Each structure stands twice: as C-alpha cells, then as structure tokens.
Amino acid sequence: MGPLPRTLAGLVLVAGSLPAQAQTANVSLHVAFAAAPLRASTPAVAWLCNHWLPLQPEWPRGLDPKGPFHVVVDGDGIRIDAHASAVPPQTAWFGSLTIADAAPATFAGGIDGVEDWFVPHSLPVPAEWMRLLGELDALQLGHPRTLATAVLVGHVAGGLAHDDPRAELLLVAATSCGDATWTAWATPDHLRVRGRSDGGLTLPALLTWLGLTQESPRHGRSVRAFAARDEDAAEAARQLLRSAPEHAMPTLRALLAADDATRLAAIDTMVRHGASDELPAIVGAAGKDSPWATLAAADALRALWPHASPIARQRTREALARSASLDLRAFDPDRDFAVARLGGGNSDSGSEPSPAQVRALVWLGLFAVGLFWLLRRERLRTEKNQH
C-alpha cells in the first residue's frame, strides 16, 4: 500500500494511539485547549474539558477548568498545566502529534467544531488502524465521508462493564460527538484532512482508538454498514453478500430500519442470500414512506416465497395483513405468485387452478373455436368457387 493511504490512517491516529502505545513507542501528543467560552459550541470537547478531565488524578490542584490549559501525553504519562501562550483567534483547541523521529502532525479545531489536520507523508501507521480503516473503506482521498461516532465506538469496543474505566468517557463523549464528516486530499508536503463533529476530528479518533481491543470481535462490513451516515451505508449492505449468512443476517435485519435506499440494498442482499425465513421482516420494512423498500419487498416475495417454509409463509401472511403498504396488503401469495406452476418450494396452496386461470382458459378455448369456424368457412367458400 502506498504512502498516501498509510498517511490517512496515521491522520486518524492523531491522539488516539497514545494511551495504548506511549509506553512502548516514542510518541508524544500536545493539545492546548482554549477557555470555556470558546469550547462551548462543541459539546463533546466542552464535556471533556469541563467535567471529565478535572476529575482525573492528573488534574493539578487549583487549575481552573474553565480557563485555557495544556495536556501532554507521552511515555512518562499524562501532564496537565495552565496554557500560557496565546490561542489563535476562533480556535477552540490545537496541538501536534510526534511519533519517533518523524515530522509532527499538527491539528487545530475551530469554535464551530471544524478541524484541520496537516499530516506529513512520513507519519508511521499502526497495522490495526490500517485494518480498521480498510474495513470502513475510509482510505479514499477526495471523497467526503460521514460516520456515526457513537455507533463506530460501540462496535469496536464491544460490551463495556460499568466498572470499566473507559465506559463513561467512551459512552458520553462518543454520543456527544454525533456524526463526524471529513474529506482528505494530498498536497506535495502533507495529507490534509478537514472535517467536523461536535468533538472535532481528534476526539472521535481518540475515542475509537481507546475502544479498539483485540478481544472485541467485529465483522468489518457490518461495522461499516452500521456506522456509515452517507451513501456508503447502502454499498456496505450490498457488500454483505460476501459475508457468511450467520454474520450478514443480523446486520441486514437491523438495516431494514434504516433509510429507504439502505433498506432497498439490504432486501436485495437478503434475496441474493436466499434468506426466505426473513420474508416477514422484509415485508415489515415496506411502507408509504419507503417506496423503494416496498418495490424490493414485492420482488423478494416473488423470489423467496417458493422456497419458504410453512412457518415462514404463515408469518409472512400475517406481516402482509398488517403491512403499512396498501399494495402489499392486497397481495395474496398463493393466488398471485402461482407457486405450483413455478415448480418451486414446498407449496401448501394446492394444485387447483385459480379462478383467474380458469377464466383465461375458457376465453382461450372460445377464441380457438371461433377461429377454427372462420377458417373452415373460408375454406368451404374457396372450394365452392373453384367448382
């Protein structure tokens, strides 16, 4: 993999790698926070500075959390002190990350939560971050992306016990960050990233890294499908076709409650997996506010009904009866999908033709008789004229 994707991963690494790696690597992070009024428009940063950090044992006695202060994290631990130098105008926080002897990455967050990163192309990147970013399809340049911070952190962290020292920080701060949106592009000297959330970009990166553990199992496409807040959610749902059904189905089932485009992609993937037992859930995803999902549910019924078990069929009939879609409520699978004629599944609808089929056969027979009579009359007339 080339240097630009590696640098993007290193960019997301800003601040986040330090708690896990500072003891074993030459890593140092410096962050200067402005006074409380400048942090007020970014709820996650305000909570971190005003409430969480002052309760930590490293907080100096007498330091006012509402004033500016400086945090250093390196191999010697965490140090907090008053920040004496001037803060740039309209800036809520700024700092730098140094790894080994590489040139430092710098970052600055505005009072509106917009943050800029300047990352040298030489910044080292941990393999675990490369793997996570690959799973999230977050290695693209020049393509805006949006991820839900709380969803992402929740998936990489797994279940957290109440006495886990990370629990409060991860749960409260990640929820306060909301959605993080960013765009990355290359310059001759740096990789630039600009984005925003209610915690900037550095805090979501820090929370993600703190939550990342080797013990918490995850399936990359599922994490991507849940955390994405742009068109990539639908693409991730389609990519779940490449996952084993036991991994894909819980995610696809949950995505049936997403936006209409994502529901459409999830239903299509379920059909391709041949998930006939999911028909009741598929029907439940349709409604007047989700026209694409409604069309997809109708196609899923035609494709999966012949292969559905009797129990799945009964539950599907019940789902059709209470469907929010008038079109689906009008469906009668036994009548409309002609299971026996298609020759699929374990039909419980019998082999008798429907009334519509009987009417069609009667009209076809009458038409054939009339056509035969006309042809016979014309032939007799031709023979008479010849004589």
Short mmCIF file of C-alpha atoms in Angstrom, two decimals:
data_model
loop_
_atom_site.label_atom_id
_atom_site.label_comp_id
_atom_site.label_asym_id
_atom_site.label_seq_id
_atom_site.Cartn_x
_atom_site.Cartn_y
_atom_site.Cartn_z
CA MET A 1 0.00 0.00 0.00
CA GLY A 2 1.32 3.42 -0.97
CA PRO A 3 2.25 6.26 1.39
CA LEU A 4 -0.97 8.27 0.97
CA PRO A 5 -3.37 5.64 2.37
CA ARG A 6 -0.92 4.93 5.16
CA THR A 7 -0.80 8.62 5.96
CA LEU A 8 -4.58 8.83 6.07
CA ALA A 9 -4.61 6.07 8.63
CA GLY A 10 -1.95 7.92 10.58
CA LEU A 11 -4.10 11.01 10.37
CA VAL A 12 -6.98 9.25 12.07
CA LEU A 13 -4.39 8.04 14.57
CA VAL A 14 -3.87 11.57 15.90
CA ALA A 15 -4.14 11.47 19.70
CA GLY A 16 -5.81 8.08 19.67
CA SER A 17 -2.72 5.88 19.64
CA LEU A 18 -1.07 7.44 22.65
CA PRO A 19 -2.79 5.72 25.59
CA ALA A 20 -2.10 2.28 24.10
CA GLN A 21 1.36 2.89 22.68
CA ALA A 22 3.06 5.66 24.64
CA GLN A 23 4.80 3.15 26.91
CA THR A 24 6.39 1.24 24.04
CA ALA A 25 6.94 3.89 21.36
CA ASN A 26 8.48 7.33 21.21
CA VAL A 27 5.14 9.11 20.91
CA SER A 28 4.10 12.47 22.29
CA LEU A 29 0.89 14.44 22.00
CA HIS A 30 0.46 18.11 22.86
CA VAL A 31 -3.03 19.66 22.97
CA ALA A 32 -3.81 23.21 24.07
CA PHE A 33 -7.46 23.96 24.91
CA ALA A 34 -8.87 27.48 24.85
CA ALA A 35 -11.03 28.91 27.63
CA ALA A 36 -14.53 27.55 28.23
CA PRO A 37 -16.48 30.15 26.17
CA LEU A 38 -14.60 29.12 23.02
CA ARG A 39 -15.28 25.42 23.69
CA ALA A 40 -18.99 25.88 24.36
CA SER A 41 -20.14 25.23 20.76
CA THR A 42 -18.55 21.75 20.70
CA PRO A 43 -20.47 19.72 23.33
CA ALA A 44 -18.10 16.74 23.40
CA VAL A 45 -14.99 18.88 23.89
CA ALA A 46 -16.79 21.02 26.48
CA TRP A 47 -17.77 17.91 28.47
CA LEU A 48 -14.22 16.51 28.26
CA CYS A 49 -12.62 19.75 29.48
CA ASN A 50 -15.23 20.93 31.97
CA HIS A 51 -16.26 17.64 33.58
CA TRP A 52 -14.17 14.57 32.76
CA LEU A 53 -10.56 15.80 32.80
CA PRO A 54 -10.88 17.78 36.08
CA LEU A 55 -11.88 14.54 37.86
CA GLN A 56 -8.76 12.67 36.76
CA PRO A 57 -5.87 12.26 39.24
CA GLU A 58 -3.50 14.09 36.88
CA TRP A 59 -5.51 17.33 37.14
CA PRO A 60 -3.45 19.93 39.03
CA ARG A 61 -4.90 21.30 42.24
CA GLY A 62 -6.13 24.85 41.80
CA LEU A 63 -6.24 24.79 37.98
CA ASP A 64 -9.49 26.35 36.74
CA PRO A 65 -11.13 24.01 34.18
CA LYS A 66 -12.91 26.99 32.63
CA GLY A 67 -9.63 28.60 31.67
CA PRO A 68 -7.12 27.59 28.99
CA PHE A 69 -4.92 24.59 29.75
CA HIS A 70 -2.38 22.31 28.14
CA VAL A 71 -2.29 18.48 28.04
CA VAL A 72 0.82 16.43 27.25
CA VAL A 73 0.75 12.65 26.77
CA ASP A 74 3.98 10.73 26.23
CA GLY A 75 5.95 7.77 27.55
CA ASP A 76 6.09 9.35 31.01
CA GLY A 77 2.30 9.54 31.31
CA ILE A 78 -0.14 12.45 31.26
CA ARG A 79 0.66 16.01 32.37
CA ILE A 80 -1.77 18.92 32.58
CA ASP A 81 -0.83 22.54 33.21
CA ALA A 82 -2.05 26.05 32.53
CA HIS A 83 -1.60 27.21 28.96
CA ALA A 84 0.37 30.42 28.88
CA SER A 85 0.74 31.17 25.15
CA ALA A 86 -1.95 32.92 23.10
CA VAL A 87 -4.64 30.84 21.42
CA PRO A 88 -5.20 31.68 17.72
CA PRO A 89 -8.46 33.55 17.02
CA GLN A 90 -11.64 31.45 16.63
CA THR A 91 -9.72 28.35 17.76
CA ALA A 92 -11.00 26.02 20.50
CA TRP A 93 -8.01 23.64 20.56
CA PHE A 94 -4.79 22.96 18.66
CA GLY A 95 -1.79 20.71 19.01
CA SER A 96 0.69 18.29 17.50
CA LEU A 97 1.50 14.59 17.40
CA THR A 98 5.07 13.33 17.15
CA ILE A 99 5.92 9.67 16.53
CA ALA A 100 9.56 8.60 16.79
CA ASP A 101 11.74 10.93 14.72
CA ALA A 102 9.12 11.68 12.05
CA ALA A 103 7.94 15.22 11.41
CA PRO A 104 4.98 16.04 13.67
CA ALA A 105 1.37 16.13 12.56
CA THR A 106 -0.46 19.31 13.54
CA PHE A 107 -4.14 20.00 14.02
CA ALA A 108 -6.47 22.82 15.02
CA GLY A 109 -10.18 22.85 15.83
CA GLY A 110 -12.40 25.88 15.38
CA ILE A 111 -15.13 27.03 17.73
CA ASP A 112 -17.71 25.53 15.31
CA GLY A 113 -16.19 22.04 15.52
CA VAL A 114 -14.44 22.24 12.12
CA GLU A 115 -10.95 20.77 12.43
CA ASP A 116 -7.94 20.73 10.08
CA TRP A 117 -5.14 18.17 10.13
CA PHE A 118 -1.74 18.58 8.47
CA VAL A 119 -0.02 15.21 8.39
CA PRO A 120 3.44 14.62 6.85
CA HIS A 121 3.61 11.76 4.40
CA SER A 122 6.24 10.09 6.61
CA LEU A 123 3.99 9.60 9.66
CA PRO A 124 4.06 5.90 10.77
CA VAL A 125 0.79 3.97 10.85
CA PRO A 126 -0.09 1.00 13.15
CA ALA A 127 -1.29 -2.11 11.36
CA GLU A 128 -4.50 -2.32 13.41
CA TRP A 129 -5.57 1.14 12.26
CA MET A 130 -4.86 0.19 8.67
CA ARG A 131 -7.11 -2.83 9.08
CA LEU A 132 -9.97 -0.83 10.64
CA LEU A 133 -9.77 1.92 8.03
CA GLY A 134 -9.80 -0.68 5.29
CA GLU A 135 -12.91 -2.26 6.79
CA LEU A 136 -14.59 1.15 6.88
CA ASP A 137 -13.48 1.94 3.32
CA ALA A 138 -12.01 5.14 4.71
CA LEU A 139 -8.78 5.17 2.69
CA GLN A 140 -10.17 7.17 -0.20
CA LEU A 141 -8.94 10.69 -0.96
CA GLY A 142 -11.16 13.45 -2.27
CA HIS A 143 -14.37 11.67 -1.23
CA PRO A 144 -16.47 13.09 1.66
CA ARG A 145 -17.37 10.54 4.33
CA THR A 146 -19.67 10.58 7.35
CA LEU A 147 -19.58 8.11 10.25
CA ALA A 148 -21.63 7.98 13.44
CA THR A 149 -19.06 8.24 16.22
CA ALA A 150 -21.15 6.52 18.89
CA VAL A 151 -22.03 3.62 16.59
CA LEU A 152 -18.43 3.16 15.48
CA VAL A 153 -17.03 3.28 19.01
CA GLY A 154 -19.74 0.95 20.27
CA HIS A 155 -18.89 -1.66 17.65
CA VAL A 156 -15.11 -1.59 18.06
CA ALA A 157 -15.36 -1.59 21.87
CA GLY A 158 -17.97 -4.31 22.24
CA GLY A 159 -19.75 -4.62 25.59
CA LEU A 160 -18.37 -2.44 28.38
CA ALA A 161 -18.83 -3.25 32.05
CA HIS A 162 -19.99 -0.43 34.32
CA ASP A 163 -16.71 -0.57 36.23
CA ASP A 164 -14.62 -0.35 33.04
CA PRO A 165 -12.56 2.86 33.37
CA ARG A 166 -13.23 3.59 29.69
CA ALA A 167 -17.01 3.32 29.97
CA GLU A 168 -18.01 6.88 30.88
CA LEU A 169 -15.52 8.52 28.52
CA LEU A 170 -16.45 6.32 25.56
CA LEU A 171 -20.21 6.36 26.04
CA VAL A 172 -20.78 10.01 26.94
CA ALA A 173 -18.14 11.62 24.76
CA ALA A 174 -18.89 9.47 21.71
CA THR A 175 -22.60 10.24 21.93
CA SER A 176 -21.82 13.95 22.34
CA CYS A 177 -19.62 13.92 19.23
CA GLY A 178 -22.51 12.88 16.98
CA ASP A 179 -21.66 12.31 13.32
CA ALA A 180 -18.13 13.01 12.09
CA THR A 181 -17.75 14.17 8.47
CA TRP A 182 -14.42 14.67 6.72
CA THR A 183 -12.64 14.97 3.39
CA ALA A 184 -8.95 14.16 2.80
CA TRP A 185 -6.71 15.29 -0.02
CA ALA A 186 -2.99 15.30 -0.79
CA THR A 187 -0.56 18.19 -1.07
CA PRO A 188 3.14 17.93 -2.01
CA ASP A 189 4.18 18.00 1.66
CA HIS A 190 1.18 16.80 3.66
CA LEU A 191 -2.02 14.93 3.71
CA ARG A 192 -4.78 17.41 4.53
CA VAL A 193 -7.99 16.47 6.25
CA ARG A 194 -10.82 18.85 7.03
CA GLY A 195 -13.94 17.76 8.85
CA ARG A 196 -16.24 18.41 11.77
CA SER A 197 -18.31 16.92 14.53
CA ASP A 198 -19.38 18.16 17.95
CA GLY A 199 -15.98 16.91 19.09
CA GLY A 200 -13.95 17.91 16.04
CA LEU A 201 -11.93 15.09 14.46
CA THR A 202 -9.31 14.44 17.12
CA LEU A 203 -11.78 13.40 19.84
CA PRO A 204 -13.64 10.83 17.66
CA ALA A 205 -10.26 9.37 16.67
CA LEU A 206 -9.16 9.19 20.30
CA LEU A 207 -12.39 7.50 21.39
CA THR A 208 -12.22 4.98 18.57
CA TRP A 209 -8.69 4.02 19.47
CA LEU A 210 -9.46 3.78 23.18
CA GLY A 211 -12.36 1.47 22.39
CA LEU A 212 -10.40 -0.71 19.99
CA THR A 213 -9.45 -4.01 21.61
CA GLN A 214 -8.23 -7.31 20.30
CA GLU A 215 -10.83 -9.09 22.42
CA SER A 216 -13.89 -7.46 20.84
CA PRO A 217 -14.79 -9.45 17.70
CA ARG A 218 -16.15 -7.46 14.78
CA HIS A 219 -17.01 -8.02 11.17
CA GLY A 220 -15.74 -5.16 9.06
CA ARG A 221 -18.62 -4.86 6.62
CA SER A 222 -21.11 -4.87 9.49
CA VAL A 223 -19.27 -2.07 11.29
CA ARG A 224 -19.16 -0.08 8.07
CA ALA A 225 -22.85 -0.64 7.35
CA PHE A 226 -23.91 0.45 10.84
CA ALA A 227 -21.57 3.45 11.24
CA ALA A 228 -21.84 5.00 7.78
CA ARG A 229 -24.11 8.00 7.50
CA ASP A 230 -23.81 8.59 3.75
CA GLU A 231 -24.47 6.60 0.58
CA ASP A 232 -21.81 4.13 1.69
CA ALA A 233 -24.29 2.51 4.08
CA ALA A 234 -26.21 1.06 1.12
CA GLU A 235 -22.99 -0.08 -0.55
CA ALA A 236 -21.87 -1.75 2.66
CA ALA A 237 -25.22 -3.56 2.81
CA ARG A 238 -24.59 -4.88 -0.70
CA GLN A 239 -21.07 -5.92 0.25
CA LEU A 240 -22.55 -8.11 2.99
CA LEU A 241 -23.35 -10.57 0.20
CA ARG A 242 -19.68 -11.55 0.52
CA SER A 243 -20.08 -12.33 4.23
CA ALA A 244 -21.29 -15.62 5.67
CA PRO A 245 -25.07 -15.59 6.28
CA GLU A 246 -24.66 -16.02 10.04
CA HIS A 247 -22.63 -12.79 10.10
CA ALA A 248 -24.63 -10.90 7.48
CA MET A 249 -28.22 -11.57 8.58
CA PRO A 250 -28.22 -9.77 11.97
CA THR A 251 -26.81 -6.66 10.29
CA LEU A 252 -29.14 -6.82 7.30
CA ARG A 253 -32.10 -7.35 9.62
CA ALA A 254 -31.15 -4.22 11.57
CA LEU A 255 -30.67 -2.22 8.34
CA LEU A 256 -34.32 -2.82 7.48
CA ALA A 257 -34.99 0.06 9.88
CA ALA A 258 -32.57 2.41 8.07
CA ASP A 259 -33.35 4.92 5.31
CA ASP A 260 -35.20 3.82 2.18
CA ALA A 261 -32.11 3.38 -0.02
CA THR A 262 -30.36 1.28 2.62
CA ARG A 263 -33.48 -0.85 3.13
CA LEU A 264 -33.57 -1.50 -0.61
CA ALA A 265 -29.94 -2.64 -0.59
CA ALA A 266 -30.47 -4.81 2.50
CA ILE A 267 -33.52 -6.53 0.98
CA ASP A 268 -31.70 -7.16 -2.29
CA THR A 269 -28.78 -8.72 -0.38
CA MET A 270 -31.16 -10.91 1.62
CA VAL A 271 -32.75 -12.16 -1.60
CA ARG A 272 -29.34 -12.97 -3.05
CA HIS A 273 -28.53 -14.88 0.13
CA GLY A 274 -31.77 -16.83 -0.39
CA ALA A 275 -32.98 -15.81 3.08
CA SER A 276 -36.60 -16.96 2.75
CA ASP A 277 -37.02 -17.05 6.54
CA GLU A 278 -36.54 -13.26 6.54
CA LEU A 279 -39.68 -12.61 4.44
CA PRO A 280 -41.77 -11.38 7.42
CA ALA A 281 -39.09 -8.84 8.33
CA ILE A 282 -38.73 -7.79 4.68
CA VAL A 283 -42.48 -7.18 4.39
CA GLY A 284 -42.36 -5.17 7.61
CA ALA A 285 -39.76 -2.84 6.11
CA ALA A 286 -42.19 -1.64 3.42
CA GLY A 287 -44.47 1.36 3.82
CA LYS A 288 -45.74 4.56 2.28
CA ASP A 289 -42.60 6.41 3.34
CA SER A 290 -40.28 3.79 1.81
CA PRO A 291 -41.34 3.23 -1.82
CA TRP A 292 -38.05 1.60 -2.87
CA ALA A 293 -38.23 -0.87 0.00
CA THR A 294 -41.84 -1.61 -0.93
CA LEU A 295 -40.89 -2.49 -4.50
CA ALA A 296 -37.98 -4.57 -3.22
CA ALA A 297 -40.28 -6.39 -0.79
CA ALA A 298 -42.66 -7.28 -3.63
CA ASP A 299 -39.76 -8.68 -5.66
CA ALA A 300 -38.50 -10.56 -2.59
CA LEU A 301 -41.90 -12.20 -2.17
CA ARG A 302 -41.84 -13.46 -5.75
CA ALA A 303 -38.27 -14.73 -5.42
CA LEU A 304 -38.36 -16.25 -1.93
CA TRP A 305 -41.94 -17.44 -1.43
CA PRO A 306 -41.48 -20.69 -3.41
CA HIS A 307 -38.60 -21.66 -1.11
CA ALA A 308 -40.11 -20.52 2.20
CA SER A 309 -41.04 -22.98 4.93
CA PRO A 310 -44.69 -23.31 6.06
CA ILE A 311 -43.89 -21.37 9.24
CA ALA A 312 -42.21 -18.56 7.28
CA ARG A 313 -45.20 -18.43 4.91
CA GLN A 314 -47.67 -18.15 7.75
CA ARG A 315 -45.67 -15.35 9.39
CA THR A 316 -45.38 -13.62 6.03
CA ARG A 317 -49.16 -13.74 5.52
CA GLU A 318 -49.56 -12.14 8.97
CA ALA A 319 -46.99 -9.46 8.07
CA LEU A 320 -48.82 -8.77 4.79
CA ALA A 321 -52.13 -8.38 6.65
CA ARG A 322 -50.70 -5.67 8.93
CA SER A 323 -48.37 -4.07 6.36
CA ALA A 324 -48.30 -0.28 6.14
CA SER A 325 -48.26 -0.64 2.34
CA LEU A 326 -51.67 -0.88 0.66
CA ASP A 327 -50.07 -2.66 -2.30
CA LEU A 328 -48.59 -5.37 -0.11
CA ARG A 329 -51.80 -5.81 1.88
CA ALA A 330 -53.54 -6.59 -1.42
CA PHE A 331 -51.10 -9.41 -2.21
CA ASP A 332 -52.21 -12.99 -1.90
CA PRO A 333 -49.04 -15.06 -2.41
CA ASP A 334 -50.94 -18.29 -3.12
CA ARG A 335 -53.01 -16.58 -5.79
CA ASP A 336 -50.58 -14.08 -7.29
CA PHE A 337 -47.31 -15.95 -7.37
CA ALA A 338 -48.55 -19.31 -8.78
CA VAL A 339 -46.12 -21.35 -6.72
CA ALA A 340 -47.18 -24.73 -8.09
CA ARG A 341 -46.80 -23.58 -11.69
CA LEU A 342 -43.33 -22.23 -10.94
CA GLY A 343 -42.37 -25.63 -9.53
CA GLY A 344 -40.52 -24.24 -6.53
CA GLY A 345 -40.60 -24.85 -2.81
CA ASN A 346 -42.97 -26.86 -0.72
CA SER A 347 -46.26 -25.42 -1.92
CA ASP A 348 -49.12 -25.57 0.51
CA SER A 349 -51.52 -23.85 -1.88
CA GLY A 350 -52.69 -26.99 -3.69
CA SER A 351 -52.69 -27.79 -7.40
CA GLU A 352 -56.15 -26.40 -8.29
CA PRO A 353 -56.05 -23.51 -10.80
CA SER A 354 -57.17 -20.12 -9.60
CA PRO A 355 -60.45 -18.53 -10.83
CA ALA A 356 -58.45 -16.12 -12.97
CA GLN A 357 -56.67 -19.04 -14.63
CA VAL A 358 -59.99 -20.80 -15.31
CA ARG A 359 -61.45 -17.68 -16.90
CA ALA A 360 -58.38 -17.27 -19.08
CA LEU A 361 -58.61 -20.88 -20.26
CA VAL A 362 -62.33 -20.51 -21.10
CA TRP A 363 -61.77 -17.40 -23.18
CA LEU A 364 -58.82 -19.01 -24.91
CA GLY A 365 -60.98 -22.04 -25.81
CA LEU A 366 -63.81 -19.87 -27.16
CA PHE A 367 -61.35 -17.89 -29.23
CA ALA A 368 -59.88 -21.11 -30.67
CA VAL A 369 -63.33 -22.44 -31.61
CA GLY A 370 -64.31 -19.20 -33.30
CA LEU A 371 -61.04 -19.03 -35.22
CA PHE A 372 -61.46 -22.64 -36.36
CA TRP A 373 -65.03 -21.94 -37.55
CA LEU A 374 -63.92 -18.89 -39.56
CA LEU A 375 -61.08 -20.78 -41.20
CA ARG A 376 -63.40 -23.71 -42.02
CA ARG A 377 -65.99 -21.39 -43.59
CA GLU A 378 -63.40 -19.65 -45.73
CA ARG A 379 -62.05 -22.99 -46.97
CA LEU A 380 -65.54 -24.19 -47.95
CA ARG A 381 -66.21 -20.93 -49.83
CA THR A 382 -62.94 -21.27 -51.75
CA GLU A 383 -63.74 -24.87 -52.78
CA LYS A 384 -67.26 -23.84 -53.94
CA ASN A 385 -65.91 -21.06 -56.15
CA GLN A 386 -63.41 -23.43 -57.77
CA HIS A 387 -66.24 -25.75 -58.86
#
